[in-house]
């Protein structure tokens, strides 16, 4: 299975390069690729380099759009909200269920 091959690759990688850190791409492969492929019934090709570069470009545009916001958290929140609305416009009609906190 693909999961087995990923595990074998990471085992070999860690044995061969014990002092190296795990890159974001390897982290995605190890912790997210199999579940994404299973959930969305697609190959990794749809989640490849071009998709990541496309999103990177979109966030650069959003960064310039919201450059006037001084607080980093407010800027990030606005950027993420706009990004979510661009990729999933129907989300404006949906509201998450708010769980009551235990007191």
Tab-separated table of N, CA, C and O in Angstrom:
chain	number	residue	atom	x	y	z
A	1	UNK	N	0.836	-1.181	0.000
A	1	UNK	CA	0.000	0.000	0.000
A	1	UNK	C	0.883	1.247	0.000
A	1	UNK	O	2.066	1.197	0.346
A	2	UNK	N	0.285	2.347	-0.355
A	2	UNK	CA	1.018	3.614	-0.376
A	2	UNK	C	1.493	3.974	1.028
A	2	UNK	O	2.612	4.443	1.220
A	3	UNK	N	0.652	3.763	2.031
A	3	UNK	CA	1.023	4.050	3.427
A	3	UNK	C	2.286	3.287	3.809
A	3	UNK	O	3.192	3.831	4.448
A	4	UNK	N	2.360	2.017	3.427
A	4	UNK	CA	3.525	1.187	3.739
A	4	UNK	C	4.779	1.749	3.078
A	4	UNK	O	5.849	1.813	3.687
A	5	UNK	N	4.641	2.193	1.819
A	5	UNK	CA	5.783	2.753	1.102
A	5	UNK	C	6.243	4.068	1.720
A	5	UNK	O	7.440	4.347	1.812
A	6	UNK	N	5.305	4.887	2.162
A	6	UNK	CA	5.660	6.142	2.828
A	6	UNK	C	6.398	5.843	4.126
A	6	UNK	O	7.437	6.446	4.419
A	7	UNK	N	5.885	4.892	4.904
A	7	UNK	CA	6.536	4.525	6.168
A	7	UNK	C	7.943	3.992	5.929
A	7	UNK	O	8.879	4.328	6.663
A	8	UNK	N	8.113	3.159	4.905
A	8	UNK	CA	9.423	2.621	4.567
A	8	UNK	C	10.383	3.738	4.151
A	8	UNK	O	11.543	3.782	4.583
A	9	UNK	N	9.896	4.660	3.324
A	9	UNK	CA	10.713	5.802	2.893
A	9	UNK	C	11.174	6.621	4.090
A	9	UNK	O	12.350	6.973	4.213
A	10	UNK	N	10.248	6.938	5.006
A	10	UNK	CA	10.599	7.766	6.162
A	10	UNK	C	11.547	7.044	7.102
A	10	UNK	O	12.450	7.662	7.670
A	11	UNK	N	11.376	5.750	7.253
A	11	UNK	CA	12.283	4.966	8.087
A	11	UNK	C	13.697	5.015	7.508
A	11	UNK	O	14.672	5.261	8.230
A	12	UNK	N	13.802	4.812	6.215
A	12	UNK	CA	15.091	4.865	5.532
A	12	UNK	C	15.687	6.276	5.614
A	12	UNK	O	16.882	6.445	5.873
A	13	UNK	N	14.873	7.276	5.419
A	13	UNK	CA	15.313	8.671	5.476
A	13	UNK	C	15.891	8.994	6.847
A	13	UNK	O	16.972	9.573	6.965
A	14	UNK	N	15.170	8.610	7.897
A	14	UNK	CA	15.624	8.926	9.256
A	14	UNK	C	16.894	8.154	9.630
A	14	UNK	O	17.730	8.664	10.360
A	15	UNK	N	17.012	6.916	9.138
A	15	UNK	CA	18.231	6.148	9.402
A	15	UNK	C	19.418	6.718	8.633
A	15	UNK	O	20.528	6.775	9.144
A	16	UNK	N	19.191	7.144	7.405
A	16	UNK	CA	20.273	7.646	6.559
A	16	UNK	C	20.699	9.068	6.932
A	16	UNK	O	21.855	9.430	6.750
A	17	UNK	N	19.752	9.862	7.413
A	17	UNK	CA	20.019	11.269	7.740
A	17	UNK	C	19.486	11.599	9.130
A	17	UNK	O	18.548	12.384	9.280
A	18	UNK	N	20.097	11.022	10.162
A	18	UNK	CA	19.536	11.190	11.516
A	18	UNK	C	19.562	12.632	12.031
A	18	UNK	O	18.769	12.982	12.913
A	19	UNK	N	20.440	13.460	11.502
A	19	UNK	CA	20.541	14.836	11.998
A	19	UNK	C	19.735	15.831	11.172
A	19	UNK	O	19.708	17.024	11.495
A	20	UNK	N	19.115	15.366	10.124
A	20	UNK	CA	18.339	16.263	9.259
A	20	UNK	C	16.942	16.482	9.833
A	20	UNK	O	16.355	15.589	10.436
A	21	UNK	N	16.433	17.681	9.604
A	21	UNK	CA	15.052	17.964	10.015
A	21	UNK	C	14.099	17.492	8.915
A	21	UNK	O	14.504	17.279	7.773
A	22	UNK	N	12.862	17.357	9.272
A	22	UNK	CA	11.829	16.968	8.315
A	22	UNK	C	11.320	18.233	7.648
A	22	UNK	O	10.894	19.171	8.324
A	23	UNK	N	11.348	18.266	6.329
A	23	UNK	CA	10.872	19.430	5.584
A	23	UNK	C	9.351	19.466	5.586
A	23	UNK	O	8.709	18.440	5.837
A	24	UNK	N	8.752	20.611	5.297
A	24	UNK	CA	7.289	20.660	5.231
A	24	UNK	C	6.700	19.664	4.218
A	24	UNK	O	5.660	19.063	4.469
A	25	UNK	N	7.370	19.473	3.092
A	25	UNK	CA	6.850	18.523	2.095
A	25	UNK	C	6.878	17.096	2.609
A	25	UNK	O	5.935	16.327	2.392
A	26	UNK	N	7.959	16.735	3.305
A	26	UNK	CA	8.037	15.381	3.870
A	26	UNK	C	7.004	15.220	4.978
A	26	UNK	O	6.370	14.166	5.105
A	27	UNK	N	6.811	16.261	5.774
A	27	UNK	CA	5.767	16.225	6.810
A	27	UNK	C	4.394	15.983	6.177
A	27	UNK	O	3.615	15.156	6.655
A	28	UNK	N	4.107	16.700	5.086
A	28	UNK	CA	2.823	16.512	4.397
A	28	UNK	C	2.687	15.080	3.902
A	28	UNK	O	1.624	14.474	4.024
A	29	UNK	N	3.759	14.548	3.349
A	29	UNK	CA	3.737	13.174	2.860
A	29	UNK	C	3.480	12.202	4.002
A	29	UNK	O	2.615	11.328	3.908
A	30	UNK	N	4.202	12.382	5.096
A	30	UNK	CA	4.099	11.455	6.220
A	30	UNK	C	2.764	11.535	6.963
A	30	UNK	O	2.170	10.512	7.297
A	31	UNK	N	2.307	12.747	7.225
A	31	UNK	CA	1.152	12.900	8.112
A	31	UNK	C	-0.174	13.215	7.435
A	31	UNK	O	-1.215	13.119	8.080
A	32	UNK	N	-0.155	13.616	6.163
A	32	UNK	CA	-1.402	14.068	5.560
A	32	UNK	C	-1.745	13.445	4.210
A	32	UNK	O	-2.910	13.409	3.838
A	33	UNK	N	-0.752	12.982	3.465
A	33	UNK	CA	-0.991	12.528	2.088
A	33	UNK	C	-1.984	11.375	2.004
A	33	UNK	O	-2.928	11.411	1.213
A	34	UNK	N	-1.775	10.351	2.804
A	34	UNK	CA	-2.640	9.167	2.710
A	34	UNK	C	-4.084	9.510	3.078
A	34	UNK	O	-5.024	9.122	2.380
A	35	UNK	N	-4.263	10.293	4.142
A	35	UNK	CA	-5.637	10.641	4.531
A	35	UNK	C	-6.304	11.529	3.478
A	35	UNK	O	-7.501	11.386	3.209
A	36	UNK	N	-5.527	12.439	2.856
A	36	UNK	CA	-6.095	13.282	1.796
A	36	UNK	C	-6.485	12.437	0.590
A	36	UNK	O	-7.555	12.627	0.011
A	37	UNK	N	-5.614	11.495	0.212
A	37	UNK	CA	-5.913	10.639	-0.937
A	37	UNK	C	-7.155	9.789	-0.665
A	37	UNK	O	-7.998	9.614	-1.547
A	38	UNK	N	-7.274	9.301	0.556
A	38	UNK	CA	-8.431	8.481	0.923
A	38	UNK	C	-9.700	9.319	0.976
A	38	UNK	O	-10.731	8.949	0.418
A	39	UNK	N	-9.618	10.455	1.626
A	39	UNK	CA	-10.805	11.303	1.784
A	39	UNK	C	-11.324	11.830	0.453
A	39	UNK	O	-12.514	11.837	0.189
A	40	UNK	N	-10.428	12.322	-0.400
A	40	UNK	CA	-10.833	12.972	-1.639
A	40	UNK	C	-10.796	12.045	-2.857
A	40	UNK	O	-11.121	12.467	-3.959
A	41	UNK	N	-10.396	10.792	-2.647
A	41	UNK	CA	-10.365	9.802	-3.729
A	41	UNK	C	-9.597	10.324	-4.949
A	41	UNK	O	-10.090	10.302	-6.074
A	42	UNK	N	-8.390	10.830	-4.707
A	42	UNK	CA	-7.573	11.347	-5.801
A	42	UNK	C	-6.102	11.080	-5.499
A	42	UNK	O	-5.741	10.732	-4.392
A	43	UNK	N	-5.285	11.264	-6.509
A	43	UNK	CA	-3.852	11.054	-6.346
A	43	UNK	C	-3.193	12.309	-5.795
A	43	UNK	O	-3.824	13.356	-5.666
A	44	UNK	N	-1.920	12.198	-5.516
A	44	UNK	CA	-1.181	13.358	-5.021
A	44	UNK	C	-0.954	14.402	-6.099
A	44	UNK	O	-0.615	15.540	-5.795
A	45	UNK	N	-1.134	14.045	-7.340
A	45	UNK	CA	-0.935	14.983	-8.434
A	45	UNK	C	-1.770	16.241	-8.292
A	45	UNK	O	-1.338	17.334	-8.656
A	46	UNK	N	-2.965	16.101	-7.738
A	46	UNK	CA	-3.826	17.267	-7.544
A	46	UNK	C	-3.347	18.160	-6.411
A	46	UNK	O	-3.798	19.286	-6.269
A	47	UNK	N	-2.444	17.638	-5.595
A	47	UNK	CA	-1.940	18.400	-4.447
A	47	UNK	C	-0.460	18.705	-4.612
A	47	UNK	O	0.249	18.869	-3.637
A	48	UNK	N	0.001	18.781	-5.838
A	48	UNK	CA	1.422	18.914	-6.115
A	48	UNK	C	1.944	20.330	-6.049
A	48	UNK	O	1.321	21.255	-5.524
A	49	UNK	N	3.103	20.495	-6.630
A	49	UNK	CA	3.842	21.755	-6.582
A	49	UNK	C	3.068	22.916	-7.193
A	49	UNK	O	3.057	24.020	-6.669
A	50	UNK	N	2.398	22.675	-8.312
A	50	UNK	CA	1.673	23.771	-8.968
A	50	UNK	C	0.544	24.286	-8.095
A	50	UNK	O	0.307	25.491	-8.028
A	51	UNK	N	-0.163	23.371	-7.430
A	51	UNK	CA	-1.230	23.803	-6.537
A	51	UNK	C	-0.708	24.643	-5.386
A	51	UNK	O	-1.278	25.665	-5.032
A	52	UNK	N	0.422	24.205	-4.820
A	52	UNK	CA	1.026	24.956	-3.715
A	52	UNK	C	1.492	26.327	-4.181
A	52	UNK	O	1.304	27.333	-3.492
A	53	UNK	N	2.094	26.391	-5.367
A	53	UNK	CA	2.555	27.678	-5.897
A	53	UNK	C	1.372	28.606	-6.191
A	53	UNK	O	1.456	29.807	-5.999
A	54	UNK	N	0.277	28.029	-6.654
A	54	UNK	CA	-0.915	28.823	-6.936
A	54	UNK	C	-1.455	29.461	-5.649
A	54	UNK	O	-1.789	30.647	-5.623
A	55	UNK	N	-1.527	28.661	-4.595
A	55	UNK	CA	-2.006	29.179	-3.314
A	55	UNK	C	-1.032	30.224	-2.774
A	55	UNK	O	-1.435	31.253	-2.232
A	56	UNK	N	0.263	29.973	-2.949
A	56	UNK	CA	1.269	30.937	-2.506
A	56	UNK	C	1.056	32.279	-3.197
A	56	UNK	O	1.102	33.339	-2.559
A	57	UNK	N	0.800	32.243	-4.487
A	57	UNK	CA	0.544	33.469	-5.245
A	57	UNK	C	-0.719	34.171	-4.725
A	57	UNK	O	-0.731	35.394	-4.553
A	58	UNK	N	-1.769	33.411	-4.481
A	58	UNK	CA	-3.010	34.000	-3.963
A	58	UNK	C	-2.767	34.697	-2.620
A	58	UNK	O	-3.271	35.788	-2.381
A	59	UNK	N	-1.980	34.066	-1.754
A	59	UNK	CA	-1.712	34.681	-0.459
A	59	UNK	C	-0.831	35.913	-0.588
A	59	UNK	O	-0.956	36.851	0.199
A	60	UNK	N	0.048	35.940	-1.583
A	60	UNK	CA	0.827	37.163	-1.815
A	60	UNK	C	-0.092	38.321	-2.211
A	60	UNK	O	0.088	39.450	-1.759
A	61	UNK	N	-1.078	38.027	-3.049
A	61	UNK	CA	-2.041	39.060	-3.446
A	61	UNK	C	-2.849	39.507	-2.226
A	61	UNK	O	-3.063	40.703	-2.009
A	62	UNK	N	-3.296	38.555	-1.418
A	62	UNK	CA	-4.061	38.899	-0.212
A	62	UNK	C	-3.207	39.707	0.773
A	62	UNK	O	-3.717	40.609	1.437
A	63	UNK	N	-1.933	39.372	0.860
A	63	UNK	CA	-1.031	40.126	1.748
A	63	UNK	C	-0.989	41.594	1.347
A	63	UNK	O	-1.063	42.488	2.190
A	64	UNK	N	-0.923	41.850	0.047
A	64	UNK	CA	-0.910	43.244	-0.427
A	64	UNK	C	-2.274	43.901	-0.212
A	64	UNK	O	-2.367	45.069	0.132
A	65	UNK	N	-3.337	43.128	-0.404
A	65	UNK	CA	-4.692	43.659	-0.232
A	65	UNK	C	-4.922	44.124	1.206
A	65	UNK	O	-5.532	45.167	1.435
A	66	UNK	N	-4.429	43.353	2.161
A	66	UNK	CA	-4.664	43.658	3.572
A	66	UNK	C	-3.438	44.263	4.257
A	66	UNK	O	-3.305	44.213	5.483
A	67	UNK	N	-2.551	44.862	3.486
A	67	UNK	CA	-1.330	45.467	4.038
A	67	UNK	C	-1.632	46.594	5.022
A	67	UNK	O	-0.811	46.902	5.890
A	68	UNK	N	-2.797	47.210	4.900
A	68	UNK	CA	-3.147	48.320	5.790
A	68	UNK	C	-3.491	47.861	7.206
A	68	UNK	O	-3.514	48.680	8.125
A	69	UNK	N	-3.752	46.591	7.406
A	69	UNK	CA	-4.040	46.091	8.751
A	69	UNK	C	-2.726	45.919	9.498
A	69	UNK	O	-1.849	45.188	9.068
A	70	UNK	N	-2.583	46.590	10.623
A	70	UNK	CA	-1.319	46.600	11.356
A	70	UNK	C	-1.126	45.376	12.248
A	70	UNK	O	-0.027	44.886	12.405
A	71	UNK	N	-2.210	44.920	12.852
A	71	UNK	CA	-2.099	43.775	13.756
A	71	UNK	C	-1.930	42.503	12.920
A	71	UNK	O	-2.789	42.192	12.088
A	72	UNK	N	-0.851	41.755	13.135
A	72	UNK	CA	-0.627	40.540	12.337
A	72	UNK	C	-1.770	39.537	12.421
A	72	UNK	O	-2.132	38.925	11.421
A	73	UNK	N	-2.378	39.395	13.602
A	73	UNK	CA	-3.468	38.423	13.728
A	73	UNK	C	-4.709	38.888	12.974
A	73	UNK	O	-5.405	38.078	12.367
A	74	UNK	N	-4.985	40.180	12.984
A	74	UNK	CA	-6.131	40.707	12.241
A	74	UNK	C	-5.911	40.548	10.738
A	74	UNK	O	-6.831	40.195	9.994
A	75	UNK	N	-4.676	40.785	10.302
A	75	UNK	CA	-4.343	40.639	8.881
A	75	UNK	C	-4.517	39.179	8.453
A	75	UNK	O	-5.142	38.891	7.439
A	76	UNK	N	-3.958	38.259	9.238
A	76	UNK	CA	-4.058	36.840	8.892
A	76	UNK	C	-5.506	36.375	8.881
A	76	UNK	O	-5.931	35.645	7.986
A	77	UNK	N	-6.288	36.813	9.858
A	77	UNK	CA	-7.698	36.437	9.925
A	77	UNK	C	-8.449	36.933	8.689
A	77	UNK	O	-9.224	36.190	8.089
A	78	UNK	N	-8.204	38.161	8.282
A	78	UNK	CA	-8.852	38.715	7.087
A	78	UNK	C	-8.419	37.969	5.834
A	78	UNK	O	-9.237	37.672	4.955
A	79	UNK	N	-7.124	37.657	5.746
A	79	UNK	CA	-6.613	36.930	4.585
A	79	UNK	C	-7.228	35.534	4.494
A	79	UNK	O	-7.654	35.103	3.414
A	80	UNK	N	-7.295	34.828	5.616
A	80	UNK	CA	-7.871	33.482	5.614
A	80	UNK	C	-9.363	33.511	5.298
A	80	UNK	O	-9.872	32.653	4.565
A	81	UNK	N	-10.072	34.498	5.842
A	81	UNK	CA	-11.497	34.626	5.554
A	81	UNK	C	-11.720	34.830	4.052
A	81	UNK	O	-12.549	34.173	3.429
A	82	UNK	N	-10.954	35.749	3.465
A	82	UNK	CA	-11.078	36.023	2.033
A	82	UNK	C	-10.706	34.807	1.195
A	82	UNK	O	-11.380	34.470	0.224
A	83	UNK	N	-9.645	34.121	1.584
A	83	UNK	CA	-9.229	32.913	0.855
A	83	UNK	C	-10.338	31.853	0.902
A	83	UNK	O	-10.667	31.255	-0.119
A	84	UNK	N	-10.895	31.639	2.085
A	84	UNK	CA	-11.972	30.643	2.217
A	84	UNK	C	-13.176	31.019	1.371
A	84	UNK	O	-13.798	30.150	0.752
A	85	UNK	N	-13.509	32.294	1.322
A	85	UNK	CA	-14.641	32.739	0.509
A	85	UNK	C	-14.361	32.563	-0.983
A	85	UNK	O	-15.264	32.278	-1.759
A	86	UNK	N	-13.102	32.726	-1.386
A	86	UNK	CA	-12.747	32.545	-2.788
A	86	UNK	C	-12.836	31.083	-3.210
A	86	UNK	O	-13.305	30.775	-4.298
A	87	UNK	N	-12.393	30.182	-2.339
A	87	UNK	CA	-12.381	28.773	-2.736
A	87	UNK	C	-13.694	28.051	-2.432
A	87	UNK	O	-13.960	27.009	-3.003
A	88	UNK	N	-14.501	28.628	-1.549
A	88	UNK	CA	-15.757	27.971	-1.169
A	88	UNK	C	-16.821	29.023	-0.867
A	88	UNK	O	-17.173	29.257	0.284
A	89	UNK	N	-17.356	29.681	-1.920
A	89	UNK	CA	-18.312	30.771	-1.704
A	89	UNK	C	-19.556	30.370	-0.912
A	89	UNK	O	-20.124	31.194	-0.201
A	90	UNK	N	-19.964	29.116	-1.017
A	90	UNK	CA	-21.162	28.699	-0.293
A	90	UNK	C	-20.950	28.701	1.217
A	90	UNK	O	-21.909	28.616	1.981
A	91	UNK	N	-19.716	28.842	1.657
A	91	UNK	CA	-19.430	28.870	3.094
A	91	UNK	C	-20.074	30.062	3.784
A	91	UNK	O	-20.281	30.041	4.989
A	92	UNK	N	-20.408	31.106	3.029
A	92	UNK	CA	-21.039	32.276	3.651
A	92	UNK	C	-22.423	31.931	4.171
A	92	UNK	O	-22.926	32.588	5.075
A	93	UNK	N	-23.028	30.896	3.615
A	93	UNK	CA	-24.374	30.501	4.034
A	93	UNK	C	-24.351	29.511	5.190
A	93	UNK	O	-25.359	29.267	5.814
A	94	UNK	N	-23.204	28.913	5.432
A	94	UNK	CA	-23.089	27.894	6.465
A	94	UNK	C	-22.547	28.495	7.744
A	94	UNK	O	-21.695	29.362	7.726
A	95	UNK	N	-23.041	28.031	8.842
A	95	UNK	CA	-22.558	28.470	10.135
A	95	UNK	C	-22.171	27.228	10.933
A	95	UNK	O	-22.943	26.267	11.006
A	96	UNK	N	-21.010	27.242	11.548
A	96	UNK	CA	-20.606	26.072	12.344
A	96	UNK	C	-21.448	25.947	13.599
A	96	UNK	O	-21.979	26.936	14.114
A	97	UNK	N	-21.584	24.737	14.074
A	97	UNK	CA	-22.270	24.502	15.329
A	97	UNK	C	-21.324	24.879	16.456
A	97	UNK	O	-20.199	24.409	16.505
A	98	UNK	N	-21.778	25.743	17.317
A	98	UNK	CA	-20.943	26.186	18.429
A	98	UNK	C	-21.238	25.309	19.630
A	98	UNK	O	-22.382	25.223	20.098
A	99	UNK	N	-20.193	24.657	20.105
A	99	UNK	CA	-20.341	23.786	21.274
A	99	UNK	C	-20.251	24.640	22.531
A	99	UNK	O	-19.421	25.539	22.639
A	100	UNK	N	-21.113	24.360	23.480
A	100	UNK	CA	-21.101	25.065	24.740
A	100	UNK	C	-19.935	24.563	25.582
A	100	UNK	O	-19.674	23.356	25.643
A	101	UNK	N	-19.227	25.480	26.188
A	101	UNK	CA	-18.113	25.095	27.070
A	101	UNK	C	-18.639	24.497	28.358
A	101	UNK	O	-19.672	24.899	28.868
A	102	UNK	N	-17.872	23.554	28.864
A	102	UNK	CA	-18.221	22.977	30.156
A	102	UNK	C	-17.825	23.966	31.246
A	102	UNK	O	-16.777	24.589	31.186
A	103	UNK	N	-18.704	24.132	32.206
A	103	UNK	CA	-18.397	25.073	33.296
A	103	UNK	C	-18.044	24.373	34.567
A	103	UNK	O	-18.184	23.234	34.756
